[in-house]
Coordinates of N, CA and C and ligand atoms in Angstrom, one line a residue:
X124 N 0.3 -1.1 0.0 CA -0.1 -0.1 -0.1 C 0.7 1.5 0.0
X125 N 0.4 2.4 -0.8 CA 1.2 3.4 -0.9 C 1.0 3.9 0.6
X126 N 2.0 5.0 0.8 CA 1.7 6.0 2.1 C 0.8 6.7 2.4
X127 N -0.2 6.8 2.9 CA -1.1 8.1 2.6 C -0.5 9.2 3.2
X128 N 1.1 9.3 3.9 CA 1.5 10.4 4.5 C 1.6 11.3 3.3
X129 N 2.0 11.3 2.5 CA 2.0 12.6 1.3 C 0.7 12.8 0.8
X130 N -0.4 12.2 1.1 CA -1.8 12.6 0.6 C -2.3 13.4 1.0
X131 N -1.8 13.9 2.3 CA -1.9 15.1 3.1 C -1.9 16.5 1.9
X132 N -2.8 17.0 1.9 CA -2.6 18.0 0.8 C -1.7 19.2 2.0
X133 N -0.9 20.1 1.4 CA -0.2 21.1 2.4 C -1.4 22.3 2.3
X134 N -2.0 23.0 1.5 CA -2.8 23.9 1.3 C -4.0 23.5 0.7
X135 N -5.1 23.6 1.6 CA -6.6 23.4 0.9 C -7.3 24.7 0.7
X136 N -8.2 24.9 -0.1 CA -8.8 26.1 -0.6 C -10.1 25.9 -0.9
X137 N -11.3 26.5 -0.1 CA -12.5 26.6 0.1 C -13.2 27.6 -0.9
X138 N -14.0 27.8 -1.3 CA -15.1 28.7 -1.3 C -16.3 28.2 -1.0
X139 N -16.6 29.0 0.2 CA -17.6 28.6 1.2 C -18.9 29.6 0.3
X140 N -19.7 28.1 -0.4 CA -20.9 28.6 -1.0 C -21.9 28.2 -0.2
X141 N -23.4 29.1 -0.8 CA -24.9 28.3 -0.5 C -25.2 28.6 0.9
X142 N -24.6 29.6 1.1 CA -25.4 30.4 2.6 C -26.7 30.5 2.4
X143 N -27.0 31.7 1.6 CA -28.2 32.0 1.0 C -29.2 31.4 0.9
X144 N -29.0 29.9 0.2 CA -29.9 29.2 -0.1 C -30.5 28.2 1.1
X145 N -29.2 27.9 1.8 CA -29.3 27.2 3.0 C -30.4 27.6 4.0
X146 N -30.5 29.0 4.0 CA -31.4 29.9 4.8 C -32.4 29.8 4.0
X147 N -32.6 30.0 2.9 CA -34.2 30.4 2.3 C -34.7 29.0 2.5
X148 N -34.0 27.7 2.4 CA -34.3 26.5 2.6 C -35.4 26.4 3.8
X149 N -34.9 27.0 4.5 CA -35.3 27.0 5.8 C -36.2 28.0 6.3
X150 N -36.7 28.8 5.3 CA -37.8 30.3 5.7 C -37.1 31.0 6.3
X151 N -35.5 31.1 6.0 CA -35.3 32.2 7.1 C -34.4 33.2 6.1
X152 N -34.0 34.6 6.5 CA -33.5 35.5 5.5 C -31.9 35.1 5.3
X153 N -31.5 35.4 4.4 CA -30.4 34.7 3.3 C -29.2 34.9 4.9
X154 N -29.3 36.0 6.0 CA -27.6 36.5 6.7 C -27.8 35.4 7.5
X155 N -29.2 34.5 8.0 CA -29.1 33.6 9.0 C -28.2 32.1 8.2
X156 N -27.7 32.3 7.4 CA -27.0 31.5 6.9 C -25.5 31.9 7.1
X157 N -25.3 33.1 6.9 CA -23.8 33.1 7.3 C -23.5 33.1 8.5
X158 N -24.9 33.6 9.2 CA -24.2 33.1 10.5 C -23.9 31.8 11.2
X159 N -24.7 30.9 10.6 CA -24.5 29.6 10.6 C -23.4 28.9 9.5
X160 N -22.7 29.9 8.9 CA -21.7 29.6 8.1 C -20.3 29.6 9.3
X161 N -20.5 30.3 10.4 CA -19.2 30.7 10.8 C -19.3 29.5 11.5
X162 N -19.7 28.4 12.1 CA -19.2 27.6 13.0 C -19.1 26.5 11.7
X163 N -19.1 26.4 10.7 CA -18.3 25.4 9.6 C -16.8 26.1 9.3
X164 N -16.6 27.3 9.3 CA -15.1 27.8 9.4 C -14.6 27.3 10.5
X165 N -15.0 27.0 11.9 CA -14.6 26.7 12.8 C -14.1 25.3 12.9
X166 N -14.8 24.5 12.2 CA -15.0 22.8 12.5 C -13.6 22.5 11.4
X167 N -13.5 23.4 10.1 CA -12.5 23.3 9.0 C -11.3 23.4 9.2
X168 N -11.4 24.5 10.2 CA -10.0 25.1 10.8 C -9.6 23.8 11.6
X169 N -10.3 23.5 12.8 CA -10.1 22.5 13.8 C -9.6 21.2 13.4
X170 N -10.4 20.3 11.7 CA -10.0 19.6 11.4 C -8.7 19.8 10.6
X171 N -8.4 21.0 10.3 CA -7.0 20.7 9.5 C -6.1 20.8 10.7
X172 N -6.5 21.6 11.8 CA -5.2 21.2 12.4 C -5.1 19.9 12.8
X173 N -6.2 19.0 13.2 CA -6.0 17.6 13.3 C -5.1 17.1 12.0
X174 N -5.8 17.2 11.0 CA -5.5 16.3 9.8 C -3.6 16.8 9.6
X175 N -3.0 18.0 10.3 CA -1.5 18.0 9.8 C -1.8 19.1 8.5
X176 N -2.6 19.7 8.2 CA -2.7 20.4 6.8 C -2.1 22.1 7.4
X177 N -1.2 22.4 6.5 CA -0.6 23.5 6.8 C -1.1 25.0 6.5
X178 N -2.1 24.8 5.4 CA -2.2 26.3 5.1 C -3.9 25.6 4.7
X179 N -5.0 26.6 5.4 CA -6.4 26.2 4.8 C -6.5 28.2 4.3
X180 N -7.1 28.1 2.9 CA -7.5 29.6 2.9 C -9.4 29.1 2.4
X181 N -9.8 30.8 2.8 CA -11.2 30.3 2.5 C -11.2 31.7 1.8
X182 N -12.9 31.6 1.2 CA -12.9 32.6 0.0 C -14.1 33.1 1.0
X183 N -14.1 34.4 1.5 CA -15.4 34.6 2.4 C -16.4 35.8 1.5
X184 N -15.2 36.6 0.7 CA -16.0 37.8 0.1 C -15.2 38.2 -1.2
X185 N -15.6 37.9 -2.1 CA -15.1 38.4 -3.2 C -15.2 40.0 -3.8
X186 N -14.5 40.4 -5.0 CA -14.7 41.8 -5.1 C -16.4 42.1 -5.8
X187 N -16.9 41.0 -6.6 CA -17.7 40.9 -6.8 C -18.9 41.2 -6.0
X188 N -18.7 40.6 -5.1 CA -20.1 40.6 -3.7 C -20.1 41.9 -3.2
X189 N -19.4 42.9 -3.5 CA -19.6 44.2 -2.8 C -21.0 44.8 -4.0
X190 N -21.3 44.0 -5.0 CA -22.3 44.4 -5.5 C -23.9 43.8 -5.1
X191 N -23.7 43.2 -4.0 CA -25.2 42.8 -3.2 C -25.9 43.6 -2.5
X192 N -27.0 43.6 -2.3 CA -27.5 44.6 -1.5 C -26.8 45.4 -0.2
X193 N -26.6 46.7 -0.4 CA -26.0 47.0 0.9 C -26.0 46.3 2.2
X194 N -27.5 46.0 2.4 CA -28.1 45.1 3.6 C -26.9 44.3 3.9
X195 N -27.2 43.4 2.8 CA -26.2 42.0 3.3 C -24.6 42.1 2.9
X196 N -24.2 43.2 2.5 CA -22.6 43.1 2.5 C -22.2 44.2 3.9
X197 N -23.7 44.8 4.5 CA -23.1 45.4 5.8 C -22.9 44.5 7.0
X198 N -24.1 43.4 6.7 CA -24.1 42.5 7.8 C -22.7 41.8 7.5
X199 N -22.6 41.1 6.5 CA -21.4 40.6 6.3 C -20.4 41.0 6.8
X200 N -19.7 42.3 6.8 CA -18.7 43.0 7.6 C -18.6 43.0 8.9
X201 N -20.2 43.2 9.4 CA -20.3 43.2 10.9 C -19.8 42.0 11.3
X202 N -20.2 40.6 10.8 CA -19.9 39.2 11.2 C -18.6 38.9 11.4
X203 N -17.9 39.6 10.2 CA -16.4 39.3 9.9 C -15.9 40.1 11.5
X204 N -16.5 41.1 11.8 CA -15.6 41.5 12.5 C -16.0 41.6 14.0
X205 N -17.4 40.4 14.1 CA -17.7 40.1 15.3 C -16.9 38.7 15.4
X206 N -16.8 37.7 14.4 CA -15.9 36.7 14.4 C -14.7 37.1 14.5
X207 N -13.8 37.8 14.3 CA -12.4 38.0 14.8 C -12.5 38.6 16.0
X208 N -13.4 39.4 16.9 CA -13.4 39.6 17.9 C -13.4 38.2 18.4
X209 N -14.0 37.3 18.1 CA -14.4 36.3 19.0 C -13.4 35.1 19.1
X210 N -12.9 35.0 18.1 CA -12.1 33.8 17.8 C -10.9 33.8 18.2
X211 N -10.1 35.2 18.9 CA -8.9 35.0 19.6 C -8.4 33.7 20.2
X212 N -9.1 33.4 21.3 CA -8.6 32.2 22.0 C -8.4 30.7 21.6
X213 N -9.4 30.7 20.3 CA -9.7 29.5 19.8 C -8.2 29.5 19.0
X214 N -7.9 30.2 18.2 CA -6.6 30.3 17.6 C -5.5 29.9 18.0
X215 N -5.2 30.7 19.0 CA -4.2 30.6 20.0 C -4.2 29.1 20.7
X216 N -5.3 28.8 20.9 CA -5.5 27.0 21.6 C -5.1 26.1 20.7
X217 N -5.1 26.6 19.4 CA -5.1 25.7 18.3 C -3.7 25.5 17.4
X218 N -3.3 27.1 18.0 CA -1.6 27.3 17.1 C -2.3 27.4 15.6
X219 N -3.3 28.4 15.5 CA -3.4 28.8 14.0 C -3.2 30.5 14.0
X220 N -2.2 30.6 13.0 CA -1.7 32.0 12.6 C -3.2 32.6 11.6
X221 N -3.4 33.6 11.9 CA -4.3 34.2 10.9 C -4.2 35.4 10.1
X222 N -4.5 35.0 8.7 CA -4.2 36.4 7.7 C -5.1 36.3 6.8
X223 N -5.4 37.7 6.5 CA -6.2 38.5 5.7 C -5.3 38.8 4.2
X224 N -6.1 38.5 3.1 CA -5.6 38.9 1.8 C -6.6 39.3 1.0
X225 N -6.4 40.1 0.4 CA -7.3 41.0 -0.6 C -7.2 42.3 -0.7
X226 N -8.3 43.1 -1.5 CA -7.9 44.3 -1.4 C -8.6 45.2 -0.5
X227 N -7.6 45.3 0.5 CA -8.1 45.9 2.0 C -8.4 46.9 2.2
X228 N -8.2 47.7 0.8 CA -8.3 49.2 0.8 C -9.6 49.6 0.6
X229 N -11.0 48.9 0.4 CA -12.0 48.7 0.5 C -12.5 48.4 1.6
X230 N -12.0 48.0 2.5 CA -12.3 47.6 4.0 C -12.4 48.8 4.9
X231 N -13.3 48.8 5.8 CA -13.4 49.9 6.7 C -12.1 50.2 7.6
X232 N -11.7 51.1 7.7 CA -11.2 51.3 9.1 C -10.6 50.5 10.3
X233 N -12.1 50.5 10.8 CA -12.3 49.8 12.1 C -11.4 48.1 11.6
X234 N -12.4 47.5 10.4 CA -12.2 46.3 10.3 C -10.6 46.0 10.3
X235 N -10.2 47.3 9.3 CA -8.4 46.9 9.1 C -8.0 46.8 10.3
X236 N -8.5 47.4 11.3 CA -7.7 47.6 12.3 C -7.9 46.3 13.4
X237 N -9.1 45.7 13.3 CA -9.0 44.6 13.8 C -8.3 43.5 13.6
X238 N -8.1 43.5 12.0 CA -7.9 42.3 11.3 C -6.0 42.4 11.5
X239 N -5.5 43.6 11.3 CA -4.3 43.9 11.7 C -3.8 43.2 13.2
X240 N -4.8 43.6 14.5 CA -4.4 42.9 15.5 C -4.3 41.4 15.9
X241 N -5.6 41.1 15.3 CA -5.6 39.7 14.9 C -4.6 39.0 14.6
X242 N -3.6 39.4 13.5 CA -2.7 38.8 12.6 C -1.4 39.3 13.2
X243 N -1.3 40.2 13.9 CA 0.1 40.3 15.0 C 0.4 39.6 16.0
X244 N -1.2 39.0 16.9 CA -1.4 38.3 17.8 C -1.0 37.1 17.8
X245 N -1.6 36.6 16.3 CA -1.1 35.0 16.0 C -0.1 35.4 15.0
X246 N 0.8 35.7 14.8 CA 1.8 35.4 13.5 C 3.0 34.6 14.0
X247 N 2.9 34.1 15.0 CA 3.9 33.4 15.5 C 3.1 31.6 15.9
X248 N 2.1 31.3 15.5 CA 1.5 30.1 16.1 C 1.9 29.3 14.6
X249 N 2.4 28.3 15.1 CA 2.9 27.5 14.4 C 2.2 25.8 13.7
X250 N 0.9 26.0 13.7 CA 0.1 24.6 13.3 C -0.2 24.9 11.9
X251 N -1.1 25.9 11.7 CA -1.7 26.4 10.4 C -2.2 27.9 10.3
X252 N -1.8 28.1 9.0 CA -2.0 29.9 8.7 C -3.0 29.3 8.2
X253 N -4.3 30.3 8.3 CA -5.7 30.3 8.2 C -5.7 31.4 7.2
X254 N -5.5 31.6 5.7 CA -6.0 32.7 5.3 C -7.7 33.0 4.6
X255 N -7.9 33.8 5.2 CA -9.2 34.8 4.7 C -9.2 35.7 3.6
X256 N -9.6 35.4 2.2 CA -9.6 36.1 1.4 C -11.0 37.1 1.5
X257 N -10.3 38.4 1.2 CA -11.6 39.4 1.6 C -11.3 40.2 0.4
X258 N -12.7 40.8 -0.2 CA -12.5 41.5 -1.2 C -11.6 41.3 -1.9
X259 N -11.5 40.1 -2.5 CA -10.7 39.3 -3.2 C -11.2 38.8 -4.6
X260 N -10.2 39.1 -6.1 CA -10.6 38.5 -7.1 C -9.2 37.8 -7.8
X261 N -9.3 36.9 -8.5 CA -8.1 36.2 -8.8 C -7.8 37.5 -10.1
X262 N -8.5 38.2 -10.7 CA -8.4 38.9 -11.9 C -7.6 40.3 -11.2
X263 N -8.1 40.7 -10.0 CA -7.6 41.8 -9.2 C -6.3 41.6 -8.8
X264 N -6.0 40.4 -8.1 CA -4.6 40.1 -7.8 C -3.6 39.9 -8.6
X265 N -3.7 39.5 -10.0 CA -3.0 39.6 -11.3 C -2.9 40.7 -11.9
X266 N -4.0 42.0 -11.6 CA -3.4 43.1 -11.9 C -2.6 43.7 -11.1
X267 N -2.8 43.8 -9.9 CA -2.2 44.3 -8.8 C -0.7 43.8 -8.8
X268 N -0.8 42.7 -9.4 CA 0.8 41.9 -9.2 C 1.6 42.7 -10.5
X269 N 0.7 43.0 -11.9 CA 1.5 43.5 -12.8 C 1.8 44.8 -13.0
X270 N 0.9 45.7 -11.9 CA 1.3 47.3 -11.6 C 2.5 47.2 -10.9
X271 N 2.8 46.4 -9.6 CA 4.0 46.3 -8.9 C 5.0 46.3 -9.7
X272 N 5.1 44.9 -10.8 CA 6.2 45.0 -11.8 C 6.4 45.6 -12.6
X273 N 5.6 46.7 -13.1 CA 6.1 47.8 -13.8 C 6.5 48.7 -13.1
X274 N 6.1 49.2 -12.1 CA 6.9 49.7 -11.4 C 8.4 49.7 -11.2
X275 N 8.3 48.4 -10.8 CA 10.0 47.8 -10.4 C 10.4 48.0 -11.5
X276 N 10.1 47.9 -12.9 CA 10.6 47.5 -14.1 C 11.1 48.9 -14.6
X277 N 10.0 50.0 -14.3 CA 10.2 51.6 -14.7 C 11.6 51.9 -13.8
X278 N 12.1 51.5 -12.6 CA 12.8 52.1 -11.8 C 14.1 50.9 -12.0
X279 N 14.0 49.8 -12.5 CA 15.4 49.1 -12.7 C 14.7 47.8 -14.0
X280 N 14.9 48.1 -15.5 CA 14.7 47.6 -16.1 C 15.1 46.1 -16.1
X281 N 16.2 46.0 -15.6 CA 16.9 44.8 -15.4 C 15.7 43.5 -14.5
X282 N 14.8 44.1 -13.6 CA 14.2 43.1 -13.2 C 13.2 42.3 -14.2
X283 N 13.0 42.8 -15.3 CA 12.4 42.0 -16.3 C 13.6 40.9 -17.1
X284 N 14.6 41.2 -17.2 CA 15.6 40.2 -17.6 C 15.3 38.8 -17.0
X285 N 15.1 37.9 -17.5 CA 15.2 36.3 -16.9 C 14.1 36.1 -16.3
X286 N 12.8 37.4 -15.9 CA 11.9 37.1 -15.1 C 11.3 35.9 -15.5
X287 N 11.3 35.0 -14.1 CA 10.6 33.4 -14.3 C 9.1 33.7 -13.4
X288 N 8.5 32.8 -14.1 CA 6.9 32.6 -13.2 C 6.9 32.5 -11.8
X289 N 8.0 31.6 -11.3 CA 8.4 31.8 -10.0 C 8.4 33.3 -9.4
X290 N 9.3 34.2 -10.0 CA 9.1 35.5 -9.9 C 8.1 36.2 -9.8
X291 N 7.3 36.2 -10.6 CA 5.7 36.6 -10.6 C 5.1 36.4 -9.3
X292 N 5.1 35.3 -8.9 CA 4.3 34.9 -7.8 C 4.6 35.7 -6.6
X293 N 5.8 35.7 -6.5 CA 5.8 37.1 -5.5 C 5.5 38.5 -5.3
X294 N 4.8 38.4 -6.6 CA 3.7 40.1 -6.7 C 3.0 39.8 -6.4
X295 N 2.3 38.6 -6.5 CA 0.7 38.3 -6.1 C 0.5 38.6 -4.4
X296 N -0.9 38.9 -4.1 CA -1.2 38.8 -2.6 C -1.1 37.7 -1.7
X297 N -0.7 36.5 -2.5 CA -0.1 35.3 -1.7 C 1.5 34.8 -1.9
X298 N 2.2 36.2 -2.0 CA 3.3 35.4 -2.3 C 3.7 34.9 -0.8
X299 N 4.8 33.9 -1.0 CA 5.1 33.0 0.0 C 3.8 31.7 0.2
X300 N 3.4 31.9 -0.2 CA 2.3 30.7 0.4 C 2.4 29.9 -0.7
X301 N 2.4 28.3 -0.4 CA 2.0 27.5 -1.6 C 0.9 27.5 -2.2
X302 N 1.2 27.5 -3.7 CA -0.1 27.1 -4.4 C -1.5 26.0 -3.6
X303 N -2.9 26.2 -3.9 CA -3.4 25.2 -3.2 C -3.5 23.7 -4.4
X304 N -3.2 23.0 -3.1 CA -3.5 21.6 -4.0 C -4.8 21.0 -4.2
X305 N -5.6 21.6 -3.1 CA -7.0 20.9 -3.3 C -7.9 22.7 -3.2
X306 N -8.9 22.5 -3.9 CA -9.8 23.7 -4.0 C -11.0 22.8 -3.9
X307 N -11.9 23.4 -2.8 CA -13.6 22.8 -2.4 C -14.1 23.6 -2.7
X308 N -15.7 23.2 -3.6 CA -16.5 24.1 -3.5 C -17.7 23.7 -2.9
X309 N -18.4 24.0 -2.4 CA -19.4 24.0 -1.5 C -21.0 24.1 -2.6
X310 N -21.8 24.1 -2.4 CA -23.5 24.1 -2.7 C -23.8 23.7 -4.4
X311 N -23.1 23.2 -5.0 CA -23.2 22.5 -6.0 C -22.7 23.2 -7.2
X312 N -22.4 24.5 -7.5 CA -21.8 25.0 -8.0 C -20.2 24.9 -8.5
X313 N -20.2 24.4 -9.8 CA -18.8 24.7 -10.6 C -18.3 25.5 -11.4
X314 N -18.0 26.5 -10.8 CA -17.0 27.4 -11.4 C -16.3 27.9 -10.5
X315 N -15.2 28.7 -10.9 CA -13.9 29.4 -10.3 C -14.5 30.6 -9.6
X316 N -15.6 31.4 -10.4 CA -16.0 32.7 -9.6 C -14.8 33.7 -9.3
X317 N -14.0 33.8 -10.2 CA -12.9 34.7 -10.0 C -11.6 34.5 -8.9
X318 N -11.8 33.4 -8.4 CA -10.9 33.2 -7.4 C -9.5 33.2 -7.6
X319 N -8.6 32.0 -7.1 CA -7.2 32.2 -7.6 C -7.0 31.4 -8.6
X320 N -6.9 32.3 -10.1 CA -6.6 31.8 -11.0 C -5.4 31.9 -11.6
X321 N -4.4 32.4 -11.0 CA -3.1 32.2 -11.4 C -2.7 30.9 -10.5
X322 N -2.7 30.9 -8.6 CA -2.3 29.8 -8.3 C -3.1 28.6 -8.1
X323 N -4.0 28.6 -8.9 CA -5.2 27.5 -8.9 C -4.8 26.5 -10.4
X324 N -3.8 27.2 -10.9 CA -3.3 26.6 -12.1 C -3.4 24.7 -12.4
X325 N -2.7 24.4 -10.9 CA -2.6 23.1 -11.0 C -3.8 22.5 -9.8
X326 N -4.6 23.1 -9.6 CA -5.3 22.3 -8.1 C -6.3 21.3 -8.3
X327 N -6.5 20.7 -7.7 CA -7.2 19.5 -7.4 C -8.5 20.3 -7.5
X328 N -9.9 20.1 -8.0 CA -11.0 20.8 -7.9 C -12.3 19.3 -7.2
X329 N -12.8 19.9 -6.0 CA -13.7 19.0 -5.6 C -14.7 19.8 -5.2
X330 N -16.0 19.4 -5.7 CA -17.2 20.1 -6.1 C -18.3 19.0 -5.1
X331 N -18.9 19.8 -4.1 CA -19.8 19.0 -3.6 C -21.6 19.6 -3.6
X332 N -22.6 18.9 -3.4 CA -23.7 19.7 -3.1 C -24.3 20.4 -1.8
X333 N -23.1 19.9 -0.8 CA -23.5 20.5 0.6 C -23.5 22.2 0.6
X334 N -24.5 22.4 1.4 CA -24.3 23.8 1.4 C -23.3 24.2 2.6
X335 N -22.6 25.5 2.2 CA -21.7 25.9 3.1 C -22.2 25.6 4.7
X336 N -23.1 26.1 5.2 CA -23.4 25.7 7.1 C -23.5 24.5 7.1
X337 N -23.8 23.5 6.1 CA -23.7 22.1 6.7 C -22.2 21.3 6.4
X338 N -21.3 22.2 5.8 CA -20.1 21.5 5.6 C -19.2 21.5 7.1
X339 N -19.3 20.1 7.7 CA -18.5 20.0 8.7 C -17.5 19.0 8.5
X340 N -17.5 18.6 10.0 CA -15.6 17.6 9.7 C -16.1 16.1 9.1
X341 N -17.1 15.8 9.1 CA -17.2 14.7 8.5 C -17.6 14.9 7.0
X342 N -18.2 15.8 6.3 CA -18.3 16.5 5.1 C -16.3 16.8 4.3
X343 N -15.8 17.5 5.5 CA -14.3 17.6 5.3 C -13.5 16.5 4.8
X344 N -14.1 15.7 5.7 CA -13.0 14.7 5.7 C -13.1 13.7 4.5
X345 N -14.6 13.7 4.0 CA -14.7 12.7 2.5 C -13.8 13.9 1.7
X346 N -14.4 15.2 1.5 CA -13.1 15.9 0.3 C -12.1 15.5 0.7
X347 N -11.1 15.5 1.5 CA -9.9 14.9 1.8 C -9.4 13.5 1.6
X348 N -10.5 12.5 1.2 CA -10.4 11.1 0.9 C -10.3 11.5 -0.4
X349 N -11.2 12.2 -1.0 CA -11.6 12.0 -2.3 C -9.9 12.5 -3.0
X350 N -9.4 13.6 -2.3 CA -7.9 14.3 -2.8 C -7.2 13.1 -2.8
X351 N -7.1 12.2 -1.8 CA -6.1 11.5 -1.4 C -6.1 10.2 -2.6
X352 N -7.3 10.0 -3.4 CA -7.4 9.0 -4.4 C -7.0 9.4 -6.1
X353 N -6.8 10.9 -5.5 CA -6.2 11.6 -7.1 C -4.8 11.5 -7.2
X354 N -4.8 11.6 -9.0 CA -3.3 11.2 -9.9 C -3.0 12.1 -10.0
X355 N -2.2 13.0 -9.6 CA -1.5 14.3 -9.6 C -0.4 14.4 -11.1
X356 N -1.1 14.5 -12.0 CA 0.6 14.4 -13.1 C 1.0 15.6 -13.8
X357 N 0.6 16.3 -13.6 CA 1.4 18.1 -13.8 C 1.8 17.8 -15.6
X358 N 1.3 17.1 -16.2 CA 1.2 17.1 -17.5 C 2.2 15.6 -18.2
X359 N 2.8 15.0 -16.9 CA 3.7 14.4 -17.1 C 3.3 12.9 -17.6
X360 N 3.8 12.1 -17.8 CA 3.5 10.1 -18.3 C 4.0 9.4 -17.0
X361 N 2.8 9.1 -16.4 CA 3.7 8.1 -15.2 C 4.5 6.8 -15.8
Ligands
IPE549 C1 -21.6 32.3 0.3 O1 -22.9 32.2 0.3 C2 -21.2 33.6 1.2 C3 -20.5 34.7 -0.1 C4 -20.5 34.6 -0.9 C5 -20.5 35.7 0.7 P1 -24.1 33.1 -0.5 O2 -24.0 34.0 0.1 O3 -23.2 33.1 -1.9 O4 -25.1 32.0 -0.9 P2 -25.8 31.4 -2.1 O5 -24.7 30.9 -3.0 O6 -26.7 32.9 -2.6 O7 -26.7 30.5 -1.6
IPE550 C1 -18.1 33.1 -4.7 O1 -19.6 32.9 -4.2 C2 -17.5 34.1 -3.6 C3 -17.5 33.4 -2.3 C4 -17.9 32.6 -1.8 C5 -17.0 34.2 -1.6 P1 -21.1 34.1 -4.8 O2 -22.2 33.0 -4.6 O3 -20.7 35.1 -4.8 O4 -20.5 33.3 -6.8 P2 -21.5 33.4 -7.8 O5 -22.0 34.5 -7.9 O6 -22.4 32.0 -7.6 O7 -20.3 33.1 -9.0
MG551 MG1 -23.0 31.8 -4.0

């Protein structure tokens, strides 16, 4: 039997989808789904630590999500604020480093302040890096990277000599983070919705009909088991 050791992904990423439909199915407002989704975040974070996964990243709010009704956007930002305030002890207990990536200029000063504080407090935690993508989109990330590179090249044209694909990685907001091995999307949708376009170039995809508020440890373990059965070839022949 092949060892299962190396079959544990280093980086799992999740497009947390289906909160609104989950709530509607229960005759509740969409925001009730967002509220219940927080418990799923806690569950997959704990399970990631238990499984020895080093990076867990979560697509929490896309650049496109700013176009939702103002009420829902406001609720989501409020919920983010509350979760950040409430999670400190849990993150410390589990040794989790908290990181937010995205277009942070669009977030409020209060939320940015709370994020910075939690990132600083948890920065030395060794078990798992939990990345929350907030106001993020893949095209936005590639564009901001291209702008940074263009500026660097204006200052020193030699930057472009021998520029490798790996060098471009360093201009993305995910610099230093390994590419996701596995991208999970809940709720039955099978699309990338402008998520990790560059970084997901060779990720394994796992789609499940389970709505995000119902995606707990058992559903997560099933996804990880499926990943362990995948054969990653990277264009080569075995
Ligand atoms: C995911 O659930 C959460 C966010 C995108 C913020 P949705 O809010 O997209 O729920 P559905 O897909 O409409 O059911
Ligand atoms: C993708 O979900 C974004 C997040 C989960 C944060 P959406 O619900 O916004 O995506 P679409 O609209 O179905 O593509
Ligand atoms: Mg959705």
